[in-house]
Amino acid sequence: MLRTHTCGELNINNTGQEVILSGWVQRSRDLGGMTFIDLRDRYGITQLAFNMETNSELCLRARKLGREYVIQVRGRVEERSSKNKKIPTGDIEIIVEEIIILNPSKTPPFTIEDNTDGGDELRMKYRYLDLRRNTVKQNMYLRHKLSILVRNYMNDLDFMEIETPYLIGSTPEGARDFVVPSRMNPNEFYALPQSPQTFKQLLMISGYDRYFQIVRCFRDEDLRADRQPEFTQIDCEMSFVEQEDILKTFEGLINHLFDKIKGINFGSFPRMPYADAMKYYGSDKPDTRFDMKFVELNDVAKGNGFSVFDNAELVVGICAKGCAEYTRKQLDELTEFVKRPQVGATGLVYIKYNTDGTLKSSVDKFFSEDKLREIVAKFNAEKGDLILIMAGKEEKTQIALCSLRLEMGERLNLRDPNKYSPLWVVDFPLLEWDEETDRFYAKHHPFTAPKPEDYPNLFTKTKDVRANAYDLVINGVEIGGGSIRIYDKNMQKDMFKVLGFSEEEAQKQFGFLLDAFEYGAPPHGGIAFGFDRLCSIFAGVETIRDFIAFPKNNNGRDTMINSPSKISQAQLDELNIQLIIKD
Amino acid sequence: MLRTHTCGELNINNTGQEVILSGWVQRSRDLGGMTFIDLRDRYGITQLAFNMETNSELCLRARKLGREYVIQVRGRVEERSSKNKKIPTGDIEIIVEEIIILNPSKTPPFTIEDNTDGGDELRMKYRYLDLRRNTVKQNMYLRHKLSILVRNYMNDLDFMEIETPYLIGSTPEGARDFVVPSRMNPNEFYALPQSPQTFKQLLMISGYDRYFQIVRCFRDEDLRADRQPEFTQIDCEMSFVEQEDILKTFEGLINHLFDKIKGINFGSFPRMPYADAMKYYGSDKPDTRFDMKFVELNDVAKGNGFSVFDNAELVVGICAKGCAEYTRKQLDELTEFVKRPQVGATGLVYIKYNTDGTLKSSVDKFFSEDKLREIVAKFNAEKGDLILIMAGKEEKTQIALCSLRLEMGERLNLRDPNKYSPLWVVDFPLLEWDEETDRFYAKHHPFTAPKPEDYPNLFTKTKDVRANAYDLVINGVEIGGGSIRIYDKNMQKDMFKVLGFSEEEAQKQFGFLLDAFEYGAPPHGGIAFGFDRLCSIFAGVETIRDFIAFPKNNNGRDTMINSPSKISQAQLDELNIQLIIKD
C-alpha cells in the first residue's frame, strides 16, 4: 500500500495515528534544528517534520530532497505548535519515521506556483508540469464538475446522451473540415464533425425526443487566441417543441449550473431581438453588464454643415457617465483607439457636458449650443458626462462604436468579472449576403427554420427573413446558440435553393436528411453550448485554452508531443496518397 | 404548445382531462363503428379513439392516417372499456376532438417492430428508422444509463473526467492509425488516438491522481463483425496504487453497474493467472459460466503406439457431461467442427463412458481398456460422459480445444446469457514473440511494467517475464484490461530496447514521456473498458453494433450518409496531397 491517506485529509482528529503518505515535495524549509517539507498531492498539502536531534540521519536525508521529488513517508500525526489556518491540514504535521524516494526529479524549467515564472511557450512544451499548478488544476476540476452537473441535470429531464460518429462525411457548407483518408475505401475520405447537427436531427426523426451529448467538434480554421481546432460542445436537441420550450429548458440548465457553482439564480433571462442588439449595442452579443446604449442622431446631427455627419448613413453615439473631465490626452487616446485597424473608424466626435453646465465639443464650429444641447438631451446626459459620437456606413459604424463602448466599460470598471448578465438574442436573420462570393449564406446553418410568417418572403425579401434562431450571451460572450429546425422536405429544398445549391448538389450532400424528412419527421429544435467557453465564463477568464488539458497553439500544434508530424512512406502508400512538396 | 403530456404518462388518474399529445401513428384498427390508433413516442403508446357515430368526419380523417405519420391530437382522457394491462397507459384512451397532421410519412421500407422484416443492409441505410424500433431504443437507453452510472460512481470516488485531445501524433507501435493531414502544417499529419494512454499517464505525472474519461478511440484495422473503426472506452488511471488497489476499485464499479441494472452483486471476483487460463481453458478469456476444464494427458496418452499422440507436444481433452449417447452423426459433426479453418485441428478422439459402464473409443485399437479407464479417471468422468481429446502443438491445440469446449457448452446450454461470471485474468506475459517480423511485441502495450521480480530477466528470459497486467473477462468476453505502468525512465528505455526501438526512435516517438519521467513521475496504473462491449454484455447480446447509434459496416462505411466519400480537388490542394489512383 502506497498511502493510507491523501495529503488533504488529515486533521486534529487523526492525532497519534500512524500514517503513510505519498506525494510531491512542494518546498522544504531548513530551520537548523528542524526541517519541514510541504508534501503535495491533488487533495492538498501536509507538513512533514524532521527533527535533527531525535533522528539526524533521516533529517539529513530529508534536506537532500529536491523540489518535485516523489516520496513516500511513514510517520505519526501530531498537533502543530504553530498552526496554519489557511489549509485544512494546518493543525497537524507528520513526525516522519521513514522516507522512500519513489522517483527523483530534475529541477522543473519553471516554478510550480500560482504565479509561475514560466512563459507561455515553455509551459505548453512542459504542459504536464504546468498542469501541476493550482490554478490550472482548479480549472480542470471546474470543468469536470460542470460536466457532471450538466449530465445529471439533462438526465433528470429525460435527455438521453447518445454518441454520434466522429468519422463522417465532408460537406462544403460552413467552415473547413478536417478530413481522414480511408484505407479500406481508396481515394475516399471521412471528415471530422464540425458539430453532430445532422445526426441529432436524425435522432429526433428516430423519435429519441430529447438528446444531448458533450461532444468534441473540429474546425480547420486559421486560429485565433480563443479558437482551438478541436473544441467541446454541449449539444442538445428536443422534439415537439417551439422556441419558447427550448429557451425555458436551457435557462433552467444555466441557472442550475450558476446556482451550484456560484450560488446565483437569474430567474428568467431577458430577451433582445437581433435588430435591437445591433441598434443599441452594435453587436449580436452585447455585454449587458452595463447600460451605455447607443443613441441614433441622424435627425439632429445632420444638416448642420458638418460633412462627416451629413454624408454618413448613420450618426450614433454613447454617453460615458462622469467622463466630462477627460483630458485632451485621454480624448486623443480614444480617437487613436477607434482608428486602430481592429476598429477601423476614421474619427471620433465628443461633447463634454461639463459639471458647470457648459458644453465643449470637438465640432463646436458646426453646431450651435442649442443644437448641442438637443443632442445631449437625447442621451439624457447629466452634468459631468461625456458624449462620444461616430458616423459612417451603418453596420460598420455600429461595430466600431461597440468596440468603443466596451473600451469605455473597461475604463469605467463596468465589466466586473464577478457579475453575470445573461441574455437571449432572438430573431436572427435567416441569411446573410456575402459580397465576396456574391451569394447568401445561412446565418446559423442551412437547417434553421424561417419564422413561419416570414417564409413566404424567402425568395422575394430574402434579407429580411428572420429565423427562429437564438443565441445565449453572457457578459458579451456567445455561450450557445440554436434554432428551430426545418422538418419539411420542401422547405429544406427551398432553403438549399436560396443558398445556391442545385437540386443534385443538395441531394448528393444531404439526400439522407431530405429522405428522412419523408418518413415522419417531428417538429424539433435545439441548441449547442461551447463548453470550453462556458467553463471560462465561470472562472471569469477570457481564454478557453486555460480550460483544456492539452490545448494546441495558434499554429494548431501540440508542442509537447510535437504533433502534427511527418508520417512514414508506408503509411502514405497504404492510404493511396502522396505529398505535394512545395519549396 | 405541441403537447401537454407524452404518450407514456397518462393513466386512470387523468380521466376527464383535456390533453394534447404528439407522436407517430404506430398502427390503426378500424372496427366499423370505432377507429383506434396507437400513438407512439419515446415514452410509450397511448390509444386514440374515434367514434363514427359522434364525429364521422374526424373518424374518416383518422382512418386515412398512414403508419409513421406524425400527428398532434387534442382530446379528453377516458377510461377504456377493455383495458390493456401490458402497458402503463392501458387503462385509458383519448377521445379525440382534433387532429393536426404535423408531417405525413411514406410507408417505411421495413416494419418498425421488434421483429422487423428488414434485412441488415436495408436497416443500416435507413438507420434513422431502425433506431425507432423498441429493441434498438432500449439498447440506446441502456447505454445512456450505464454512462451516467459510471460517471457518477467515478465522480463519487474522486475520479476527475478530463478530456484528452483527438488530434494527436501517429506512432508506429500497435495497430494502424487513422491520420489527418494538417493544412496549417503542410506535409504533416495528426493521428486519431487508439487510446489516450500516454495522455492519461502524463495526467498522473501532473498529479491528477484519479482520472477517467468515456472517450472515443480509433483503429484503422480490417474489420470483423464485432469491430468498429471508432469505439468507446471507459478509460481510467490512478496514482500511488498497486495492482490490488486497481482490481478492488474496478470490481466496485462493475458490481455497482450490475447491481443497478440487474440487481446482482458478485462480491470479490475470482482471479486466474494467464498460464492457468491457457492450461485449463485454452484462452486468455475463459468462459467460466461452466466448468469443463482441460485435462492434460501426455503422461497416460503417449507411448501406446498411437502416433498422433506420440508425436504431439500436447495431448489434452475435456469431459462433456452426459454426452456418451452421442450418435455417430453427432460425433462426426464435432470432428467437422474442429476441422473447420476457423478451428484448424486435424482430428478428434473420443471415449464414450457408456451408462452401462462400458467404454467405446475411436482409438480402441491403440489403447487397452485399462489405459482408457486410466484416462477416463483423470477427468473424474461418470457413466454417461463423453471424453473428447485433441493433440498437436501445445498452444494451437489449446486454442482449438477452447473452441470445442465453447461449442459443447453451447450444445449443453451452459452458456446462459442471463448468468454472469466475471473473472480477473492476471500475470500476463510482458511480451510476445512474433515469428513473422522476428521480434517481440508488447502483449499489452510498451508502457506496461514487468513484475519487479521478473524485471532482472528482461533481456535473458524475455519470454518468461510476466507483467503486472490484468484483464477483466465476463462470460468469455474481454470487457477491460490494464496494467501497472512503468514510471522509471531507465525501465522504459529497457522496454523500448527489448521491443527493438533504437534510442533515437524511442526519443523521437516518446521523448515527451521519457522526459516527463524525469520530473517526478508517481507509481501509477490503470484500466480501460470497452464500453460498447460492456453494454452488449448487459443485454446478453454478442454484437456491439446494436449498441452504437450510427455504426459502420464491415467496410468501414456508413451507408446512410454514404461516408467515406470523395472530396474536392480544392480540399486536396489546400492539404498539399494528391491521390494515387490505381486501376
PDB file of C-alpha atoms in Angstrom, chain A residues 406-574:
ATOM      1  CA  LEU A 406     -16.634  48.077 -24.443  1.00  0.00           C
ATOM      2  CA  GLU A 407     -13.455  50.125 -24.039  1.00  0.00           C
ATOM      3  CA  MET A 408     -15.345  52.758 -22.028  1.00  0.00           C
ATOM      4  CA  GLY A 409     -16.974  49.965 -19.986  1.00  0.00           C
ATOM      5  CA  GLU A 410     -13.478  48.664 -19.249  1.00  0.00           C
ATOM      6  CA  ARG A 411     -12.191  52.134 -18.273  1.00  0.00           C
ATOM      7  CA  LEU A 412     -15.175  52.736 -16.021  1.00  0.00           C
ATOM      8  CA  ASN A 413     -14.828  49.279 -14.394  1.00  0.00           C
ATOM      9  CA  LEU A 414     -18.299  48.339 -15.575  1.00  0.00           C
ATOM     10  CA  ARG A 415     -17.189  44.896 -16.809  1.00  0.00           C
ATOM     11  CA  ASP A 416     -16.908  43.187 -13.445  1.00  0.00           C
ATOM     12  CA  PRO A 417     -15.851  39.543 -13.987  1.00  0.00           C
ATOM     13  CA  ASN A 418     -17.809  38.576 -10.875  1.00  0.00           C
ATOM     14  CA  LYS A 419     -21.061  39.998 -12.234  1.00  0.00           C
ATOM     15  CA  TYR A 420     -23.051  37.904 -14.708  1.00  0.00           C
ATOM     16  CA  SER A 421     -25.576  39.198 -17.171  1.00  0.00           C
ATOM     17  CA  PRO A 422     -27.244  36.538 -19.328  1.00  0.00           C
ATOM     18  CA  LEU A 423     -29.311  37.461 -22.357  1.00  0.00           C
ATOM     19  CA  TRP A 424     -31.149  35.680 -25.154  1.00  0.00           C
ATOM     20  CA  VAL A 425     -30.614  37.346 -28.511  1.00  0.00           C
ATOM     21  CA  VAL A 426     -33.513  36.219 -30.718  1.00  0.00           C
ATOM     22  CA  ASP A 427     -34.996  36.761 -34.206  1.00  0.00           C
ATOM     23  CA  PHE A 428     -31.716  36.442 -36.075  1.00  0.00           C
ATOM     24  CA  PRO A 429     -31.834  36.960 -39.814  1.00  0.00           C
ATOM     25  CA  LEU A 430     -32.065  33.610 -41.583  1.00  0.00           C
ATOM     26  CA  LEU A 431     -29.458  34.502 -44.193  1.00  0.00           C
ATOM     27  CA  GLU A 432     -26.669  36.932 -44.764  1.00  0.00           C
ATOM     28  CA  TRP A 433     -25.314  38.186 -48.047  1.00  0.00           C
ATOM     29  CA  ASP A 434     -21.636  37.719 -48.791  1.00  0.00           C
ATOM     30  CA  GLU A 435     -20.272  40.383 -51.138  1.00  0.00           C
ATOM     31  CA  GLU A 436     -17.145  38.428 -51.960  1.00  0.00           C
ATOM     32  CA  THR A 437     -18.781  35.213 -53.178  1.00  0.00           C
ATOM     33  CA  ASP A 438     -21.932  37.037 -54.323  1.00  0.00           C
ATOM     34  CA  ARG A 439     -24.358  34.671 -52.591  1.00  0.00           C
ATOM     35  CA  PHE A 440     -26.379  34.159 -49.438  1.00  0.00           C
ATOM     36  CA  TYR A 441     -25.064  32.108 -46.542  1.00  0.00           C
ATOM     37  CA  ALA A 442     -27.076  30.686 -43.682  1.00  0.00           C
ATOM     38  CA  LYS A 443     -26.537  32.916 -40.652  1.00  0.00           C
ATOM     39  CA  HIS A 444     -26.908  29.906 -38.333  1.00  0.00           C
ATOM     40  CA  HIS A 445     -26.844  26.815 -40.574  1.00  0.00           C
ATOM     41  CA  PRO A 446     -28.875  25.554 -43.540  1.00  0.00           C
ATOM     42  CA  PHE A 447     -31.255  23.556 -41.308  1.00  0.00           C
ATOM     43  CA  THR A 448     -32.620  26.551 -39.409  1.00  0.00           C
ATOM     44  CA  ALA A 449     -36.289  27.274 -39.999  1.00  0.00           C
ATOM     45  CA  PRO A 450     -37.505  30.704 -41.099  1.00  0.00           C
ATOM     46  CA  LYS A 451     -40.196  32.273 -38.971  1.00  0.00           C
ATOM     47  CA  PRO A 452     -43.480  30.967 -40.399  1.00  0.00           C
ATOM     48  CA  GLU A 453     -44.723  34.495 -41.080  1.00  0.00           C
ATOM     49  CA  ASP A 454     -41.521  35.350 -42.999  1.00  0.00           C
ATOM     50  CA  TYR A 455     -41.273  32.104 -45.007  1.00  0.00           C
ATOM     51  CA  PRO A 456     -43.463  33.390 -47.888  1.00  0.00           C
ATOM     52  CA  ASN A 457     -40.849  36.125 -48.481  1.00  0.00           C
ATOM     53  CA  LEU A 458     -37.904  33.708 -48.752  1.00  0.00           C
ATOM     54  CA  PHE A 459     -37.243  34.424 -52.413  1.00  0.00           C
ATOM     55  CA  THR A 460     -38.566  37.987 -52.560  1.00  0.00           C
ATOM     56  CA  LYS A 461     -37.330  39.759 -49.436  1.00  0.00           C
ATOM     57  CA  THR A 462     -34.589  37.284 -48.637  1.00  0.00           C
ATOM     58  CA  LYS A 463     -32.524  39.624 -46.471  1.00  0.00           C
ATOM     59  CA  ASP A 464     -35.478  40.444 -44.241  1.00  0.00           C
ATOM     60  CA  VAL A 465     -36.459  36.860 -43.457  1.00  0.00           C
ATOM     61  CA  ARG A 466     -35.979  36.167 -39.787  1.00  0.00           C
ATOM     62  CA  ALA A 467     -35.218  32.784 -38.278  1.00  0.00           C
ATOM     63  CA  ASN A 468     -36.415  31.078 -35.142  1.00  0.00           C
ATOM     64  CA  ALA A 469     -32.815  31.231 -34.024  1.00  0.00           C
ATOM     65  CA  TYR A 470     -31.405  32.335 -30.701  1.00  0.00           C
ATOM     66  CA  ASP A 471     -28.064  32.844 -29.003  1.00  0.00           C
ATOM     67  CA  LEU A 472     -27.323  32.797 -25.326  1.00  0.00           C
ATOM     68  CA  VAL A 473     -24.964  35.630 -24.457  1.00  0.00           C
ATOM     69  CA  ILE A 474     -23.359  36.139 -21.061  1.00  0.00           C
ATOM     70  CA  ASN A 475     -21.259  39.234 -20.425  1.00  0.00           C
ATOM     71  CA  GLY A 476     -20.839  39.892 -24.116  1.00  0.00           C
ATOM     72  CA  VAL A 477     -19.662  36.357 -24.856  1.00  0.00           C
ATOM     73  CA  GLU A 478     -21.677  33.963 -27.004  1.00  0.00           C
ATOM     74  CA  ILE A 479     -22.118  30.877 -24.851  1.00  0.00           C
ATOM     75  CA  GLY A 480     -24.511  28.973 -27.040  1.00  0.00           C
ATOM     76  CA  GLY A 481     -26.815  29.168 -29.976  1.00  0.00           C
ATOM     77  CA  GLY A 482     -29.529  27.198 -31.648  1.00  0.00           C
ATOM     78  CA  SER A 483     -32.673  27.236 -33.653  1.00  0.00           C
ATOM     79  CA  ILE A 484     -35.945  25.614 -34.502  1.00  0.00           C
ATOM     80  CA  ARG A 485     -35.168  23.324 -37.435  1.00  0.00           C
ATOM     81  CA  ILE A 486     -36.784  22.742 -40.756  1.00  0.00           C
ATOM     82  CA  TYR A 487     -38.616  19.389 -40.727  1.00  0.00           C
ATOM     83  CA  ASP A 488     -40.390  19.683 -44.055  1.00  0.00           C
ATOM     84  CA  LYS A 489     -38.663  18.365 -47.163  1.00  0.00           C
ATOM     85  CA  ASN A 490     -39.927  21.149 -49.414  1.00  0.00           C
ATOM     86  CA  MET A 491     -38.945  23.909 -47.038  1.00  0.00           C
ATOM     87  CA  GLN A 492     -35.474  22.356 -46.765  1.00  0.00           C
ATOM     88  CA  LYS A 493     -35.257  22.234 -50.562  1.00  0.00           C
ATOM     89  CA  ASP A 494     -36.220  25.928 -50.723  1.00  0.00           C
ATOM     90  CA  MET A 495     -33.511  26.680 -48.227  1.00  0.00           C
ATOM     91  CA  PHE A 496     -30.874  24.862 -50.275  1.00  0.00           C
ATOM     92  CA  LYS A 497     -32.153  26.705 -53.362  1.00  0.00           C
ATOM     93  CA  VAL A 498     -31.786  30.125 -51.767  1.00  0.00           C
ATOM     94  CA  LEU A 499     -28.271  29.104 -50.711  1.00  0.00           C
ATOM     95  CA  GLY A 500     -27.455  28.386 -54.344  1.00  0.00           C
ATOM     96  CA  PHE A 501     -27.343  24.584 -54.182  1.00  0.00           C
ATOM     97  CA  SER A 502     -28.511  22.814 -57.308  1.00  0.00           C
ATOM     98  CA  GLU A 503     -31.033  20.021 -56.687  1.00  0.00           C
ATOM     99  CA  GLU A 504     -28.319  17.472 -57.493  1.00  0.00           C
ATOM    100  CA  GLU A 505     -25.835  19.007 -55.070  1.00  0.00           C
ATOM    101  CA  ALA A 506     -28.449  19.179 -52.324  1.00  0.00           C
ATOM    102  CA  GLN A 507     -29.368  15.540 -52.907  1.00  0.00           C
ATOM    103  CA  LYS A 508     -25.720  14.446 -53.014  1.00  0.00           C
ATOM    104  CA  GLN A 509     -24.745  16.261 -49.815  1.00  0.00           C
ATOM    105  CA  PHE A 510     -27.888  15.976 -47.738  1.00  0.00           C
ATOM    106  CA  GLY A 511     -30.001  13.409 -49.547  1.00  0.00           C
ATOM    107  CA  PHE A 512     -30.163  11.200 -46.452  1.00  0.00           C
ATOM    108  CA  LEU A 513     -31.691  14.067 -44.465  1.00  0.00           C
ATOM    109  CA  LEU A 514     -34.164  15.019 -47.205  1.00  0.00           C
ATOM    110  CA  ASP A 515     -35.122  11.342 -47.445  1.00  0.00           C
ATOM    111  CA  ALA A 516     -35.506  11.119 -43.685  1.00  0.00           C
ATOM    112  CA  PHE A 517     -37.949  14.043 -43.758  1.00  0.00           C
ATOM    113  CA  GLU A 518     -40.262  11.836 -45.810  1.00  0.00           C
ATOM    114  CA  TYR A 519     -40.703   9.262 -43.059  1.00  0.00           C
ATOM    115  CA  GLY A 520     -42.418  11.252 -40.364  1.00  0.00           C
ATOM    116  CA  ALA A 521     -40.074  13.972 -39.091  1.00  0.00           C
ATOM    117  CA  PRO A 522     -41.394  15.708 -35.967  1.00  0.00           C
ATOM    118  CA  PRO A 523     -41.083  19.443 -35.274  1.00  0.00           C
ATOM    119  CA  HIS A 524     -37.797  19.873 -33.439  1.00  0.00           C
ATOM    120  CA  GLY A 525     -35.144  22.321 -32.405  1.00  0.00           C
ATOM    121  CA  GLY A 526     -32.045  22.550 -30.324  1.00  0.00           C
ATOM    122  CA  ILE A 527     -29.076  24.398 -29.033  1.00  0.00           C
ATOM    123  CA  ALA A 528     -25.349  23.886 -28.563  1.00  0.00           C
ATOM    124  CA  PHE A 529     -23.173  25.462 -25.912  1.00  0.00           C
ATOM    125  CA  GLY A 530     -19.447  25.996 -26.235  1.00  0.00           C
ATOM    126  CA  PHE A 531     -18.265  24.025 -23.227  1.00  0.00           C
ATOM    127  CA  ASP A 532     -14.711  25.384 -23.139  1.00  0.00           C
ATOM    128  CA  ARG A 533     -16.131  28.924 -23.280  1.00  0.00           C
ATOM    129  CA  LEU A 534     -18.761  28.164 -20.638  1.00  0.00           C
ATOM    130  CA  CYS A 535     -16.038  26.951 -18.267  1.00  0.00           C
ATOM    131  CA  SER A 536     -14.050  30.129 -18.844  1.00  0.00           C
ATOM    132  CA  ILE A 537     -17.087  32.301 -18.049  1.00  0.00           C
ATOM    133  CA  PHE A 538     -17.474  30.595 -14.679  1.00  0.00           C
ATOM    134  CA  ALA A 539     -13.871  31.358 -13.892  1.00  0.00           C
ATOM    135  CA  GLY A 540     -14.162  34.936 -15.179  1.00  0.00           C
ATOM    136  CA  VAL A 541     -11.336  34.296 -17.619  1.00  0.00           C
ATOM    137  CA  GLU A 542     -11.147  35.269 -21.292  1.00  0.00           C
ATOM    138  CA  THR A 543      -9.144  32.464 -22.894  1.00  0.00           C
ATOM    139  CA  ILE A 544     -10.528  28.964 -23.357  1.00  0.00           C
ATOM    140  CA  ARG A 545      -7.051  27.453 -23.576  1.00  0.00           C
ATOM    141  CA  ASP A 546      -6.747  27.510 -19.795  1.00  0.00           C
ATOM    142  CA  PHE A 547      -9.671  25.085 -19.575  1.00  0.00           C
ATOM    143  CA  ILE A 548      -8.319  22.477 -21.968  1.00  0.00           C
ATOM    144  CA  ALA A 549      -5.913  19.914 -20.539  1.00  0.00           C
ATOM    145  CA  PHE A 550      -3.787  19.630 -23.669  1.00  0.00           C
ATOM    146  CA  PRO A 551      -4.504  22.628 -25.932  1.00  0.00           C
ATOM    147  CA  LYS A 552      -2.888  23.436 -29.250  1.00  0.00           C
ATOM    148  CA  ASN A 553      -1.081  26.653 -30.060  1.00  0.00           C
ATOM    149  CA  ASN A 554      -2.092  29.180 -32.715  1.00  0.00           C
ATOM    150  CA  ASN A 555      -0.477  27.070 -35.418  1.00  0.00           C
ATOM    151  CA  GLY A 556      -2.577  24.081 -34.412  1.00  0.00           C
ATOM    152  CA  ARG A 557       0.470  22.393 -32.879  1.00  0.00           C
ATOM    153  CA  ASP A 558       0.819  20.462 -29.665  1.00  0.00           C
ATOM    154  CA  THR A 559       4.393  21.399 -28.871  1.00  0.00           C
ATOM    155  CA  MET A 560       4.589  18.879 -26.016  1.00  0.00           C
ATOM    156  CA  ILE A 561       4.093  15.775 -28.184  1.00  0.00           C
ATOM    157  CA  ASN A 562       5.289  17.614 -31.297  1.00  0.00           C
ATOM    158  CA  SER A 563       2.179  16.974 -33.322  1.00  0.00           C
ATOM    159  CA  PRO A 564       1.283  17.127 -36.184  1.00  0.00           C
ATOM    160  CA  SER A 565       4.339  15.362 -37.579  1.00  0.00           C
ATOM    161  CA  LYS A 566       5.620  13.509 -40.612  1.00  0.00           C
ATOM    162  CA  ILE A 567       4.271  10.026 -41.241  1.00  0.00           C
ATOM    163  CA  SER A 568       6.074   7.180 -42.964  1.00  0.00           C
ATOM    164  CA  GLN A 569       6.068   6.496 -46.694  1.00  0.00           C
ATOM    165  CA  ALA A 570       4.469   3.121 -45.908  1.00  0.00           C
ATOM    166  CA  GLN A 571       1.531   4.867 -44.257  1.00  0.00           C
ATOM    167  CA  LEU A 572       1.102   7.201 -47.237  1.00  0.00           C
ATOM    168  CA  ASP A 573       1.271   4.248 -49.636  1.00  0.00           C
ATOM    169  CA  GLU A 574      -1.387   2.329 -47.741  1.00  0.00           C
TER     170      GLU A 574
END
